XYZ file of C-alpha atoms in Angstrom:
400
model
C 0.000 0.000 0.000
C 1.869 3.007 -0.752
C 1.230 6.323 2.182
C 2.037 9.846 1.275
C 4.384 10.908 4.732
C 4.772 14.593 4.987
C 8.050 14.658 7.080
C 9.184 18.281 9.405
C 12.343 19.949 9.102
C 15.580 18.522 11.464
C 14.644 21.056 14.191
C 10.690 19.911 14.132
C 9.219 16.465 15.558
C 5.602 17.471 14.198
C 3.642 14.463 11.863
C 7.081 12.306 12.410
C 4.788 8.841 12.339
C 3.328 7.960 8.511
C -0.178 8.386 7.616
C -2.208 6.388 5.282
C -5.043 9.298 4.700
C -4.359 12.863 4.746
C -7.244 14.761 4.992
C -7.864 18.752 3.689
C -7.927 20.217 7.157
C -4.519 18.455 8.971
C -2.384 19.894 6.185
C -0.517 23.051 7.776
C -1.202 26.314 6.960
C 0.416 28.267 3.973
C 2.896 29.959 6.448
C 4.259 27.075 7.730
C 4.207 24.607 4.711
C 7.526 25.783 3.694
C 8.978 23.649 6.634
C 8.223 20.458 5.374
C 9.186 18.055 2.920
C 7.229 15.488 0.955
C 8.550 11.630 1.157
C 6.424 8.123 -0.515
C 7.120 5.137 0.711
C 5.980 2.038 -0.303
C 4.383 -0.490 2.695
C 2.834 -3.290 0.063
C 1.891 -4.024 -3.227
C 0.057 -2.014 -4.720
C -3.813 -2.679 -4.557
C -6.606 -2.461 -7.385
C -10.363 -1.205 -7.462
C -12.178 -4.591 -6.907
C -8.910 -6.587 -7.125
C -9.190 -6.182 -10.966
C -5.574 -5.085 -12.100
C -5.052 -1.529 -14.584
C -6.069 -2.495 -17.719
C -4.157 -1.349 -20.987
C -6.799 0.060 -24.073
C -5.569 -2.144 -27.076
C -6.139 -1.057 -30.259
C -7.642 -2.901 -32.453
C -10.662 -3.429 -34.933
C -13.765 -3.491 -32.562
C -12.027 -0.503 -30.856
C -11.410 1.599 -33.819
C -13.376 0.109 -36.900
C -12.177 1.463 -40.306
C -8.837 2.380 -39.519
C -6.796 -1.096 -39.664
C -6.897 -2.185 -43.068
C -5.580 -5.659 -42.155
C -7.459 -7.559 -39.512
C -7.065 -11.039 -40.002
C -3.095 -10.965 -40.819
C -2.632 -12.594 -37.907
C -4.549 -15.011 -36.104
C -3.504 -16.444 -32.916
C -3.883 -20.332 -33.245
C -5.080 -19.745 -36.606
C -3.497 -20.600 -40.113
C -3.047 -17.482 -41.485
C 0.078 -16.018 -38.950
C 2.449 -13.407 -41.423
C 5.269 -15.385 -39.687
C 5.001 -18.699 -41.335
C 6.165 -18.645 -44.946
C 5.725 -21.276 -47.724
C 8.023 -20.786 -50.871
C 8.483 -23.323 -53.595
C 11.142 -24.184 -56.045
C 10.945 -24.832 -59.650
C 10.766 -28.926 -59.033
C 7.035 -29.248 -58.036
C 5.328 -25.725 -57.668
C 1.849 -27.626 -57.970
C 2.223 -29.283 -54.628
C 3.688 -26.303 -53.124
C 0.652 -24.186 -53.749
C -1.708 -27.317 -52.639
C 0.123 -26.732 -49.260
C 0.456 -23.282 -49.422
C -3.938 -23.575 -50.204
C -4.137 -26.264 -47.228
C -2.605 -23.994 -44.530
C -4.604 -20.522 -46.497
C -1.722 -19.000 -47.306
C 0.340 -17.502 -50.837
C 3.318 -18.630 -51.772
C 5.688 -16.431 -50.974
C 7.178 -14.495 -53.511
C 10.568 -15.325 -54.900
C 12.773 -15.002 -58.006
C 14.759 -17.808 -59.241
C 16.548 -18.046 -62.706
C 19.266 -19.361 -64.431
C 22.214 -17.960 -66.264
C 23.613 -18.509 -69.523
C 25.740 -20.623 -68.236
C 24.022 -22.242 -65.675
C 24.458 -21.026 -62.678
C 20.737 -20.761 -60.313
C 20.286 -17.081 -58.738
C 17.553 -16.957 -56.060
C 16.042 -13.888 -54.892
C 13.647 -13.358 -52.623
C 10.885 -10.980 -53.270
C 9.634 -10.143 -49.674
C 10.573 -9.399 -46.256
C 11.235 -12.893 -43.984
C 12.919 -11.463 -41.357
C 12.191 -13.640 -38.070
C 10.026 -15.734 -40.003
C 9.520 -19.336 -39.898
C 10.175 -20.051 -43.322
C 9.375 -23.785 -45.020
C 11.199 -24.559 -48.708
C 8.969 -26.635 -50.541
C 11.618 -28.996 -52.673
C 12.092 -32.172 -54.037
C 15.688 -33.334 -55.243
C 13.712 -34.850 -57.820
C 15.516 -35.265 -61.825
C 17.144 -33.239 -62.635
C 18.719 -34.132 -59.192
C 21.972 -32.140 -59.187
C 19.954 -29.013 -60.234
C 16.969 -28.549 -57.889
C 19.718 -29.951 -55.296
C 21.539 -27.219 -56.234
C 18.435 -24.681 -56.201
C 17.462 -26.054 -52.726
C 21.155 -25.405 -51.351
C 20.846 -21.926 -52.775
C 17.558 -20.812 -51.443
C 18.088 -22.245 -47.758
C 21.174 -20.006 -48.049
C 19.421 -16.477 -49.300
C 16.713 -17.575 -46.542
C 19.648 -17.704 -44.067
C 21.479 -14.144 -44.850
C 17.856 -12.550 -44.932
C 17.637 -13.544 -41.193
C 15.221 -15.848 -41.110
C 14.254 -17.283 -38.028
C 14.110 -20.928 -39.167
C 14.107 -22.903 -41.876
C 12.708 -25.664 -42.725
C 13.711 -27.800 -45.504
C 10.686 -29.670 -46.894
C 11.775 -32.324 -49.129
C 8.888 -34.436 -50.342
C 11.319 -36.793 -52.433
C 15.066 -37.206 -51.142
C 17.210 -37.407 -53.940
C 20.548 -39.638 -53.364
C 18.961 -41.762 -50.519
C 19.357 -45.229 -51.955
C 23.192 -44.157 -51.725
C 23.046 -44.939 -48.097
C 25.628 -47.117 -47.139
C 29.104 -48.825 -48.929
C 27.674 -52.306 -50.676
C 31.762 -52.574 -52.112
C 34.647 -50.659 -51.644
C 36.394 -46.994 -52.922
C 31.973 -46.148 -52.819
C 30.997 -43.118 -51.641
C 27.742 -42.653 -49.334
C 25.794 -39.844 -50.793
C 22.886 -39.704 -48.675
C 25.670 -38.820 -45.930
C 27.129 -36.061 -48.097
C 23.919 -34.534 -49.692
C 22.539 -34.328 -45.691
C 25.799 -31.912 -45.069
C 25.359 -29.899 -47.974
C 21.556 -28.886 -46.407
C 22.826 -28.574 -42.745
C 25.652 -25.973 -43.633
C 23.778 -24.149 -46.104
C 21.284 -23.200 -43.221
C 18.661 -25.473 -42.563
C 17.257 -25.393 -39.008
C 15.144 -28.717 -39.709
C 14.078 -31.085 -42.532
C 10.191 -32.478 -43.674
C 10.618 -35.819 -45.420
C 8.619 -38.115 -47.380
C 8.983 -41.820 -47.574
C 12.852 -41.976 -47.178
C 14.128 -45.121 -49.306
C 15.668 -45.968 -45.563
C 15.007 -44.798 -41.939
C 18.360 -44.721 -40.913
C 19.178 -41.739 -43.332
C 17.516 -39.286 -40.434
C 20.824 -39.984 -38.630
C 22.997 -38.556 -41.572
C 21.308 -34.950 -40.399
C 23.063 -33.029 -37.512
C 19.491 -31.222 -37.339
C 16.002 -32.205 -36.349
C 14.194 -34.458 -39.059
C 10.470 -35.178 -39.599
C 9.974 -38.242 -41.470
C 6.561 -38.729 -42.494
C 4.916 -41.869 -44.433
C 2.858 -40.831 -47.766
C 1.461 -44.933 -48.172
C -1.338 -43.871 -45.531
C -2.671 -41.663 -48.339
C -2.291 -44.782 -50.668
C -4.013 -46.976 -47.719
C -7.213 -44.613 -47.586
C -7.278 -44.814 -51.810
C -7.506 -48.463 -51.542
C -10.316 -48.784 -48.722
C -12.668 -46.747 -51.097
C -12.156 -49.673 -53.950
C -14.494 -52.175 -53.690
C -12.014 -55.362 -53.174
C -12.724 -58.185 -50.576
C -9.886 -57.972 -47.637
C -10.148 -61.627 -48.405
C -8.646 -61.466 -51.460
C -6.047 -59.148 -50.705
C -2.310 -59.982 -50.564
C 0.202 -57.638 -49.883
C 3.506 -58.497 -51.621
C 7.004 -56.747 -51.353
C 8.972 -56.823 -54.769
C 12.412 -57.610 -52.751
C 13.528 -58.572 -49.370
C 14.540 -55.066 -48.240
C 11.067 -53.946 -48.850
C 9.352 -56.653 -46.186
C 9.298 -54.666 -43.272
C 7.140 -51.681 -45.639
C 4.984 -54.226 -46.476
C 4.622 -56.001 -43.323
C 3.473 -52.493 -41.940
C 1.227 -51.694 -45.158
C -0.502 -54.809 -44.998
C -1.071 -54.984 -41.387
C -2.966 -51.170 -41.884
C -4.784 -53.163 -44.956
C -7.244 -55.200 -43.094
C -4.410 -57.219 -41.443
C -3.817 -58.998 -45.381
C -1.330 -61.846 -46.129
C 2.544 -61.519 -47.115
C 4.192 -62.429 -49.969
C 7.697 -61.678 -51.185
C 9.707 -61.614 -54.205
C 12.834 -62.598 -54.028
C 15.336 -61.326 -56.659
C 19.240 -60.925 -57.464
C 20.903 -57.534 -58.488
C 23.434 -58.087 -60.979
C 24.019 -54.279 -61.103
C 22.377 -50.520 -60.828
C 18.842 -50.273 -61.972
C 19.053 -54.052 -63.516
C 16.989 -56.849 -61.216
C 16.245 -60.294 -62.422
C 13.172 -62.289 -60.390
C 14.515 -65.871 -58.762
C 11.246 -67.007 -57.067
C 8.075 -66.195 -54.598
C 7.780 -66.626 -51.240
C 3.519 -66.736 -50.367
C 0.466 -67.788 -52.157
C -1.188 -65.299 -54.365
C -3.131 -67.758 -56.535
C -6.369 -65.990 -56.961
C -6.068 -63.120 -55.211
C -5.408 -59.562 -55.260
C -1.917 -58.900 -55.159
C -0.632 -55.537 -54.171
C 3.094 -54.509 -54.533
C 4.063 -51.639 -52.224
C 7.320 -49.811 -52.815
C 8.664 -46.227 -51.961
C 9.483 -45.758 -55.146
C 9.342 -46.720 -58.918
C 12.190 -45.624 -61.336
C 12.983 -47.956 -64.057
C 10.420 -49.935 -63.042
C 12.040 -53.389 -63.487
C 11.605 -54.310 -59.890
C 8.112 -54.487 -60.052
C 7.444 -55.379 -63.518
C 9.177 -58.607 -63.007
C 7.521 -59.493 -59.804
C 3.944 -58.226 -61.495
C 4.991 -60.734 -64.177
C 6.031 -63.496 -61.648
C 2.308 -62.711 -59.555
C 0.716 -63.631 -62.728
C 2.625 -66.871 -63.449
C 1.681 -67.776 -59.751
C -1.752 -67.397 -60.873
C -2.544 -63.746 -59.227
C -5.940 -62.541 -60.389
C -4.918 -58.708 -60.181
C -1.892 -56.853 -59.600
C -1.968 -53.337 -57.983
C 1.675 -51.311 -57.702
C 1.570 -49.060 -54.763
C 4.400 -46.398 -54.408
C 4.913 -43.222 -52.831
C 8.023 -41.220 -55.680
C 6.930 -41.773 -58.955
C 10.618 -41.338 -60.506
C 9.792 -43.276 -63.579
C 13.400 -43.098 -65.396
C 12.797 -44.894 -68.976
C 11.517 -47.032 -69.990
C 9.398 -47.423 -66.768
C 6.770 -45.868 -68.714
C 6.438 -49.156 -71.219
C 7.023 -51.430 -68.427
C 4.000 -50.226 -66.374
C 1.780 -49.702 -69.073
C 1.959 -52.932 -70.683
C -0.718 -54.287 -68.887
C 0.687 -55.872 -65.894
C -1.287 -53.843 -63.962
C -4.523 -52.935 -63.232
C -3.506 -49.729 -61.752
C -0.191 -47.928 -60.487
C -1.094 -45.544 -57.822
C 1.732 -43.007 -56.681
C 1.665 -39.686 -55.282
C 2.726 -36.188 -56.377
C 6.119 -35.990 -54.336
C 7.453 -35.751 -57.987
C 5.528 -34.032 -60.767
C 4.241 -36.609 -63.506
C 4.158 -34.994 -66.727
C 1.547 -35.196 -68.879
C 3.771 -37.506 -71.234
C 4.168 -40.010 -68.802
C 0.691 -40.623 -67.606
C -0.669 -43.771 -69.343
C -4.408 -44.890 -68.378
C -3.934 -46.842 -65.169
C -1.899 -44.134 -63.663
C -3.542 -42.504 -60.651
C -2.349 -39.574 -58.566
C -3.018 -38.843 -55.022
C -2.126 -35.994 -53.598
C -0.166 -35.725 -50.225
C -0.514 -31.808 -49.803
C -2.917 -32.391 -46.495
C -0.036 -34.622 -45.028
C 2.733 -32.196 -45.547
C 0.537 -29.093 -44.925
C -0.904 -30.635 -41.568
C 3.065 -31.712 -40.713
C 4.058 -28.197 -41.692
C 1.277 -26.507 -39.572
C 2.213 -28.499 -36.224
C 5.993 -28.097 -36.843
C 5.190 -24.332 -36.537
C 2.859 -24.521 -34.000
C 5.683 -26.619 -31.577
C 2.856 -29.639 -32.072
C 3.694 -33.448 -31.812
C 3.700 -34.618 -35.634
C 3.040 -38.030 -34.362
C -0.347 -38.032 -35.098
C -2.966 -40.570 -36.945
C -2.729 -42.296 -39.259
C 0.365 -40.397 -40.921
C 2.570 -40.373 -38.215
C 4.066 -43.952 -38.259
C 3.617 -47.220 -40.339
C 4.353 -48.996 -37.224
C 7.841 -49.999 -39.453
C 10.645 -51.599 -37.250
């Protein structure tokens, strides 16, 4: 409680005790007044009308209409903060702006060309100072280039003091060059995960990585999401008996992905194909492990690139008597001739996701194309928000 003490001169002892209420007629007179001096001290806290503390006017909208232009620029707990920026590269700007429409934002402005010889400037075109800024890129072919595009915007994001940055990669170029299968190799994946840390990333967003143990190449914080759940809820709208089902994986280091996808699938059977590498991108089928005979087989892989893999195994399924064959994959690389292999009428459909643009001269009539702009959006939107991303069903494949 804070007392207003009226203190006398050295030579006086008059009103030498504090009072807490000083009323009109106990001041001195005007003669005498001179021969005091005024002291506060403080006893307590201070204490409020109705124990209600001093409120603050804020300005805002409902306080002054008309005169902010900009109401809704920030919401708290809302999708529309200023401080969370989306900005896409020149590999897939169609999924970028599916996010960017998922969270109700705009991509963010930015300027990136090429030189006559090459060489990728990046400029951006607005103001992300303190921002929490997400790169929406796949190292998708041309892999050196956007790789190279990706390095170069983290870095202008970096020296235009960003507050973080967040990497999103929906398809991680280099990761099946994860470990030394013979000697003088290098491991990419290793090297490729530096390159993005000391350019300036604060954090990465991945999709589907060919293997979990490429999150410990990163010296930073990695997300890895699954994109098959979107796959999973494609194939529960189709009208196909769980019966009938049988979930195959088109090699051995594929089981524990299938294991996981058909567990999610109604709890289907198992089957494997077993087959030898005699060198990159060349696979040659040696036998099947399961019964398909009659059913509905469904291959699940991360990815598809030449497509001999699973065109071998879809041809194998058939000799074992396999009614249909469905390929399931997540990165839709499709290298040549992957194109003629999956359209030749091995399968019924090949479903894949836009991690990698398809063009429109490589679609062929049982392509289909789910989107995974929810997942990464919804990722994107609790990263931000400091939110567990372990959430259902996209979190985890329950994959050990």
């Amino acid at each position: 409680m804070a007392s207003l003490t009226l203190s006398p001169a050295p030579s006086s002892s008059l009103l030498s005790r504090p009072h807490t209420l000083l009323s009109r007629s106990r001041f001195p007179s005007s003669a005498s007044f001179s021969l005091f001096t005024t002291r506060c001290q403080f006893f307590g806290p201070l204490r409020y009308n109705n124990g209600a503390p001093p409120c603050i006017p804020v300005i805002n909208e409902s306080s002054l209409p008309g005169l902010l232009p900009t109401p809704r620029l920030q919401e708290i707990g809302g999708k529309h903060d200023t401080r969370l920026r989306i900005f896409s590269g020149t590999a897939n700007p169609a999924l970028a702006q599916e996010i960017a429409s998922y969270l109700g934002l705009e991509l963010g402005k930015i300027k990136i060309k090429r030189f006559a010889d090459g060489e990728i400037y990046v400029q951006l075109q607005e103001s992300v100072r303190g921002c929490d800024v997400f790169l929406v890129q796949p190292t998708c072919p041309p892999a050196n280039e956007n790789l190279m595009e990706l390095l170069i915007m983290i870095d202008a994001c970096r020296r235009a003091s960003a507050k973080n940055i967040t990497a999103v990669i929906p398809y991680f170029g280099y990761a099946r060059a994860d470990r030394k299968t013979q000697g003088r190799e290098s491991i990419a994946a290793k090297l490729v995960a530096n390159l993005i840390t000391e350019a300036g990333a604060n954090r990465v967003l991945a999709c589907d990585l060919h293997s979990g143990q490429s999150m410990g190449y990163f010296d930073i914080p990695v997300d890895h999401v699954y994109g098959q759940p979107v796959i999973l809820d494609y194939l529960a709208s189709k009208t196909i008996c769980s019966n009938d089902l049988v979930v195959v994986s088109p090699d051995v280091g594929g089981v524990a992905r299938a294991r996981a996808f058909a567990k999610k699938l109604s709890d289907a059977p198992l089957a494997i194909v077993d087959k030898r590498r005699h060198g990159h991108n060349v696979a040659e089928v040696m036998n099947l492990i399961g019964d398909v005979r009659g059913k509905v087989a469904v291959m699940v892989d991360d990815m598809i690139d030449t497509a001999g893999t699973i065109a071998k195994g879809a041809s194998l399924l058939h000799q074992e008597g396999a009614r249909e064959v469905y390929a399931c994959s997540t990165h839709a690389v499709f290298s040549p001739p992957a194109i003629e292999r999956l359209s030749s009428g091995l399968f019924q459909e090949v479903i894949i996701t836009n991690t990698i643009p398809v063009l429109e001269q490589k679609s062929f009539p049982q392509l289909t194309v789910l989107s995974v702009a929810n997942l990464l959006g919804e990722t994107i939107w609790r990263v931000y928000d400091d939110c567990s991303v372990g959430y259902e069903p996209y979190s985890s494949l329950d994959i050990d």
